[in-house]
Amino acid sequence: MEDKFDCIIVGGGVAGLSAAITLARNDMKFLLIERGEFSGSKNVSGGVLWGEGLSKLVPNYWEEEDAGFERFINHRRLTFMDSDSTFSIDFKSDSFGEKPYKGVIVLRAKFDNWLSEKVEEAIGASKYPDESFLAPNILVEEVLMDGDQAVGIRAGEEKFFADSVIIAEGVNNLLTRQVGLQDDYVPADALAVGLKEIIKYDQTVLEDRFQLNGLSGMSNEFIGTATQGVEGGGFLYTNKDSVSFGLVLGMISLRDSGLKPYDILNEFKAHPVIRDTLKGGEVVEYSAHAVSTGDMKVMPKEIYGNGVLVAGEAANLLMNSGKAIQGMDYALHSGVLAAETIVEAHKSGDFTKNTMKTYRDKLEKSFVLQDMKNFQGAVEFLHSKQMFESVPGLVCDFGKQFFSIKNEPTPKTRHMLSKSVKKHSSYWQLLKLGIKGARSL
Amino acid sequence: MKKLSIAERLGMVNYLNQSKTEAKPHILVDTDICNTGCDHKATTRVCPANCYTIDDVGKVHFQFEDCIECGTCMYACDKGAVTWEFPDPEIGRGVKWNFG
């Protein structure tokens, strides 16, 4: 291993592994370093990998007997909650069972590990099967610089050298800060903390309860009382024989609420509707992780430098636009684009900013930065107190009136709606919110 | 489902190097800053593993053993009291998720 690598990838998550597969397929010599015992052992996400990117990276992955995903999504639900009711928008379509799937639910300890096997396979099939490596259980402490050019990494006493470094270290992007692309301190304003429990069921119980068929699955997002007034929302995703259930809470809003995050999770589980949904399950894991919200003001100052590229959530590429929480698809795509940039740099022999900059251009042209830019208004909109307090209250209040039959003269629906609006908001407030929502979504 | 305490929840977490009596801390907290110059003591409120606590006389205490490497405290502390690093795989603490 004395030779210099074409590239060193720091981090074996979705971004790093996607970059690695792409490098291997282009016959690059690389070293991927992961600090966990195996890829995925340190990683937490909600989590749904949205979109069709995985099918491009690992063609026909669904044909594998035990591919790394839990279930594909053909059922989506958005639920508004008040203290005793839920009101859901529910969409299920058999067409979502067509391949490639539109989204797959994953558990990272399994999925990332599976994806790392795809890296090994790609290395094996490349021109240099003995000159690229996956190295787990090693912590990269420093990106080595020669002037302002990244030339390798240091792990403990050991140094490894390469023409380029892809930083795919996740949201807690210490190396991105070290190389000067991100501020040393990133404020909590644009970050959230995600908490999750894995709740296990007998598989047939789970399939009956959520009307799952074969490998089909459901994603459910919650807005309203789930968070006890704290900015954010809840989620439930069906795995093979468990559900991923949790919350994403704005850090500053959580700080100011005086509530403990795990107590909010307990209250969410105790909600009468959720209680019935989760009945009989056994919690087998509790996890949590900081998560970016999609606010572009905390993105690194730049995502490329001389000899260095930043991919995935290390570049804060994650967004909740209200339609879905997207992060792993951004990680996958940015990893691929970063690797393609390295391949081009290798061809031209130029690993300076001049070539590295094309990574940014590629990302700008792709859905990743296009969506993040176009939906900044939606990110802000979802952070407004009305969206996670008044609107869910209003919707549930209307539901209680509309769906109750009292055997007394029934008011017209518009009167019911008017009553709910007055109780939780005002027409003026709603109009403003409606305009904002219509513009941003 | 029964309400779980934070201790019960953390009881399910696989921590690394548990057999080692002296693990190397990956987070250092200057609690003097918390106790003299901080009005919000945010870390004690947001940490999902309850590593930051306040005692009866209002003083902040920190232990890294229960840390699940989420990173929240690194953002929540805006007073420079928290020095955050990833745990050393060999001699540090930290997590290994079964599901993640």
PDB file of C-alpha atoms in Angstrom, chain A residues 35 37-38 41-45 107-109 137-139 171-172 174 177 185-186 188 191 193 195-199 251 254-255 258-262 265-267 269-270 278 281 283-290, chain B residues 1-6 9-10 12-13 16 24 40-42 44-50 52-53 68-79 84-90 93-100:
ATOM      1  CA  ARG A  35     -14.716   4.359  11.583  1.00  0.00           C
ATOM      2  CA  GLU A  37     -16.682  -1.973  12.818  1.00  0.00           C
ATOM      3  CA  PHE A  38     -18.570  -2.300   9.549  1.00  0.00           C
ATOM      4  CA  SER A  41     -22.679   0.273  12.442  1.00  0.00           C
ATOM      5  CA  LYS A  42     -22.470   3.984  13.321  1.00  0.00           C
ATOM      6  CA  ASN A  43     -25.253   5.245  11.085  1.00  0.00           C
ATOM      7  CA  VAL A  44     -28.800   6.294  11.864  1.00  0.00           C
ATOM      8  CA  SER A  45     -31.550   7.526   9.595  1.00  0.00           C
ATOM      9  CA  LEU A 107     -32.132   0.081   8.425  1.00  0.00           C
ATOM     10  CA  ARG A 108     -28.609   1.400   8.081  1.00  0.00           C
ATOM     11  CA  ALA A 109     -26.707  -1.306   9.971  1.00  0.00           C
ATOM     12  CA  ASN A 137     -12.660   0.384  12.334  1.00  0.00           C
ATOM     13  CA  ILE A 138     -10.267   3.240  11.576  1.00  0.00           C
ATOM     14  CA  LEU A 139     -10.884   6.849  12.564  1.00  0.00           C
ATOM     15  CA  VAL A 171     -23.560  15.656   9.405  1.00  0.00           C
ATOM     16  CA  ASN A 172     -20.985  15.984  12.180  1.00  0.00           C
ATOM     17  CA  LEU A 174     -15.282  17.664  11.602  1.00  0.00           C
ATOM     18  CA  ARG A 177     -14.323  22.084   9.176  1.00  0.00           C
ATOM     19  CA  TYR A 185     -18.904  26.228  14.933  1.00  0.00           C
ATOM     20  CA  VAL A 186     -22.219  25.451  13.267  1.00  0.00           C
ATOM     21  CA  ALA A 188     -28.140  24.835  16.252  1.00  0.00           C
ATOM     22  CA  LEU A 191     -30.376  21.612  12.889  1.00  0.00           C
ATOM     23  CA  VAL A 193     -32.243  16.016  16.616  1.00  0.00           C
ATOM     24  CA  LEU A 195     -34.885  10.118  17.893  1.00  0.00           C
ATOM     25  CA  LYS A 196     -35.968   6.671  16.903  1.00  0.00           C
ATOM     26  CA  GLU A 197     -37.111   3.387  18.320  1.00  0.00           C
ATOM     27  CA  ILE A 198     -37.133   0.082  16.497  1.00  0.00           C
ATOM     28  CA  ILE A 199     -40.310  -1.652  17.630  1.00  0.00           C
ATOM     29  CA  MET A 251     -32.847  21.928  18.464  1.00  0.00           C
ATOM     30  CA  LEU A 254     -36.571  21.811  21.902  1.00  0.00           C
ATOM     31  CA  ARG A 255     -34.135  23.747  24.087  1.00  0.00           C
ATOM     32  CA  GLY A 258     -38.154  22.685  28.667  1.00  0.00           C
ATOM     33  CA  LEU A 259     -39.168  19.183  27.557  1.00  0.00           C
ATOM     34  CA  LYS A 260     -36.803  16.233  27.311  1.00  0.00           C
ATOM     35  CA  PRO A 261     -36.688  14.694  23.831  1.00  0.00           C
ATOM     36  CA  TYR A 262     -37.239  11.145  25.098  1.00  0.00           C
ATOM     37  CA  LEU A 265     -41.266  10.397  22.373  1.00  0.00           C
ATOM     38  CA  ASN A 266     -43.058   8.689  25.284  1.00  0.00           C
ATOM     39  CA  GLU A 267     -45.997  11.093  24.988  1.00  0.00           C
ATOM     40  CA  LYS A 269     -46.357   6.760  21.812  1.00  0.00           C
ATOM     41  CA  ALA A 270     -49.032   7.246  24.462  1.00  0.00           C
ATOM     42  CA  LEU A 278     -48.198   0.304  18.130  1.00  0.00           C
ATOM     43  CA  GLY A 281     -44.678  -4.224  20.004  1.00  0.00           C
ATOM     44  CA  VAL A 283     -38.747  -1.875  21.631  1.00  0.00           C
ATOM     45  CA  VAL A 284     -35.417  -3.415  20.616  1.00  0.00           C
ATOM     46  CA  GLU A 285     -33.311  -0.328  19.923  1.00  0.00           C
ATOM     47  CA  TYR A 286     -33.274   3.344  20.837  1.00  0.00           C
ATOM     48  CA  SER A 287     -31.119   5.647  18.754  1.00  0.00           C
ATOM     49  CA  ALA A 288     -30.701   9.338  18.019  1.00  0.00           C
ATOM     50  CA  HIS A 289     -28.733  11.577  15.697  1.00  0.00           C
ATOM     51  CA  ALA A 290     -28.274  15.208  14.816  1.00  0.00           C
TER      52      ALA A 290
ATOM     53  CA  MET B   1     -46.886  -0.011  25.282  1.00  0.00           C
ATOM     54  CA  LYS B   2     -45.201   0.750  28.552  1.00  0.00           C
ATOM     55  CA  LYS B   3     -43.407   4.082  28.900  1.00  0.00           C
ATOM     56  CA  LEU B   4     -39.674   3.595  28.840  1.00  0.00           C
ATOM     57  CA  SER B   5     -37.226   5.497  31.011  1.00  0.00           C
ATOM     58  CA  ILE B   6     -34.075   6.848  29.430  1.00  0.00           C
ATOM     59  CA  ARG B   9     -33.654   2.878  26.493  1.00  0.00           C
ATOM     60  CA  LEU B  10     -29.905   3.247  26.862  1.00  0.00           C
ATOM     61  CA  MET B  12     -30.581  -1.496  24.748  1.00  0.00           C
ATOM     62  CA  VAL B  13     -27.608   0.310  23.215  1.00  0.00           C
ATOM     63  CA  LEU B  16     -18.023  -0.408  22.408  1.00  0.00           C
ATOM     64  CA  LYS B  24     -10.781   7.568  26.416  1.00  0.00           C
ATOM     65  CA  HIS B  40     -29.695  28.354  28.727  1.00  0.00           C
ATOM     66  CA  LYS B  41     -27.609  25.257  29.572  1.00  0.00           C
ATOM     67  CA  ALA B  42     -28.976  23.834  26.317  1.00  0.00           C
ATOM     68  CA  THR B  44     -28.863  19.482  29.544  1.00  0.00           C
ATOM     69  CA  ARG B  45     -32.124  19.984  27.687  1.00  0.00           C
ATOM     70  CA  VAL B  46     -31.455  18.516  24.261  1.00  0.00           C
ATOM     71  CA  CYS B  47     -29.092  15.572  24.804  1.00  0.00           C
ATOM     72  CA  PRO B  48     -31.088  12.449  23.877  1.00  0.00           C
ATOM     73  CA  ALA B  49     -28.854  10.234  26.032  1.00  0.00           C
ATOM     74  CA  ASN B  50     -29.039  12.357  29.187  1.00  0.00           C
ATOM     75  CA  TYR B  52     -25.625  16.320  30.573  1.00  0.00           C
ATOM     76  CA  THR B  53     -27.429  16.732  33.881  1.00  0.00           C
ATOM     77  CA  ILE B  68     -24.536   7.663  21.428  1.00  0.00           C
ATOM     78  CA  GLU B  69     -22.434   9.949  19.167  1.00  0.00           C
ATOM     79  CA  CYS B  70     -25.396  11.944  17.883  1.00  0.00           C
ATOM     80  CA  GLY B  71     -23.565  15.277  17.842  1.00  0.00           C
ATOM     81  CA  THR B  72     -26.449  17.360  19.187  1.00  0.00           C
ATOM     82  CA  CYS B  73     -24.432  18.961  22.008  1.00  0.00           C
ATOM     83  CA  MET B  74     -21.808  20.193  19.544  1.00  0.00           C
ATOM     84  CA  TYR B  75     -24.448  22.446  17.958  1.00  0.00           C
ATOM     85  CA  ALA B  76     -26.506  23.205  21.058  1.00  0.00           C
ATOM     86  CA  CYS B  77     -23.564  24.664  23.007  1.00  0.00           C
ATOM     87  CA  ASP B  78     -22.887  28.141  21.660  1.00  0.00           C
ATOM     88  CA  LYS B  79     -20.487  29.059  24.479  1.00  0.00           C
ATOM     89  CA  TRP B  84     -16.438  17.117  20.372  1.00  0.00           C
ATOM     90  CA  GLU B  85     -14.598  14.344  18.561  1.00  0.00           C
ATOM     91  CA  PHE B  86     -15.472  10.904  17.285  1.00  0.00           C
ATOM     92  CA  PRO B  87     -14.520   8.137  19.729  1.00  0.00           C
ATOM     93  CA  ASP B  88     -11.356   6.183  19.065  1.00  0.00           C
ATOM     94  CA  PRO B  89     -12.370   2.737  17.755  1.00  0.00           C
ATOM     95  CA  GLU B  90      -9.781   0.985  19.940  1.00  0.00           C
ATOM     96  CA  ARG B  93     -16.459   4.497  23.930  1.00  0.00           C
ATOM     97  CA  GLY B  94     -19.226   4.921  21.364  1.00  0.00           C
ATOM     98  CA  VAL B  95     -21.921   2.854  19.747  1.00  0.00           C
ATOM     99  CA  LYS B  96     -22.483  -0.072  17.461  1.00  0.00           C
ATOM    100  CA  TRP B  97     -26.056  -0.076  16.180  1.00  0.00           C
ATOM    101  CA  ASN B  98     -27.881  -3.330  15.598  1.00  0.00           C
ATOM    102  CA  PHE B  99     -30.475  -1.696  13.360  1.00  0.00           C
ATOM    103  CA  GLY B 100     -29.530   1.984  12.922  1.00  0.00           C
TER     104      GLY B 100
END
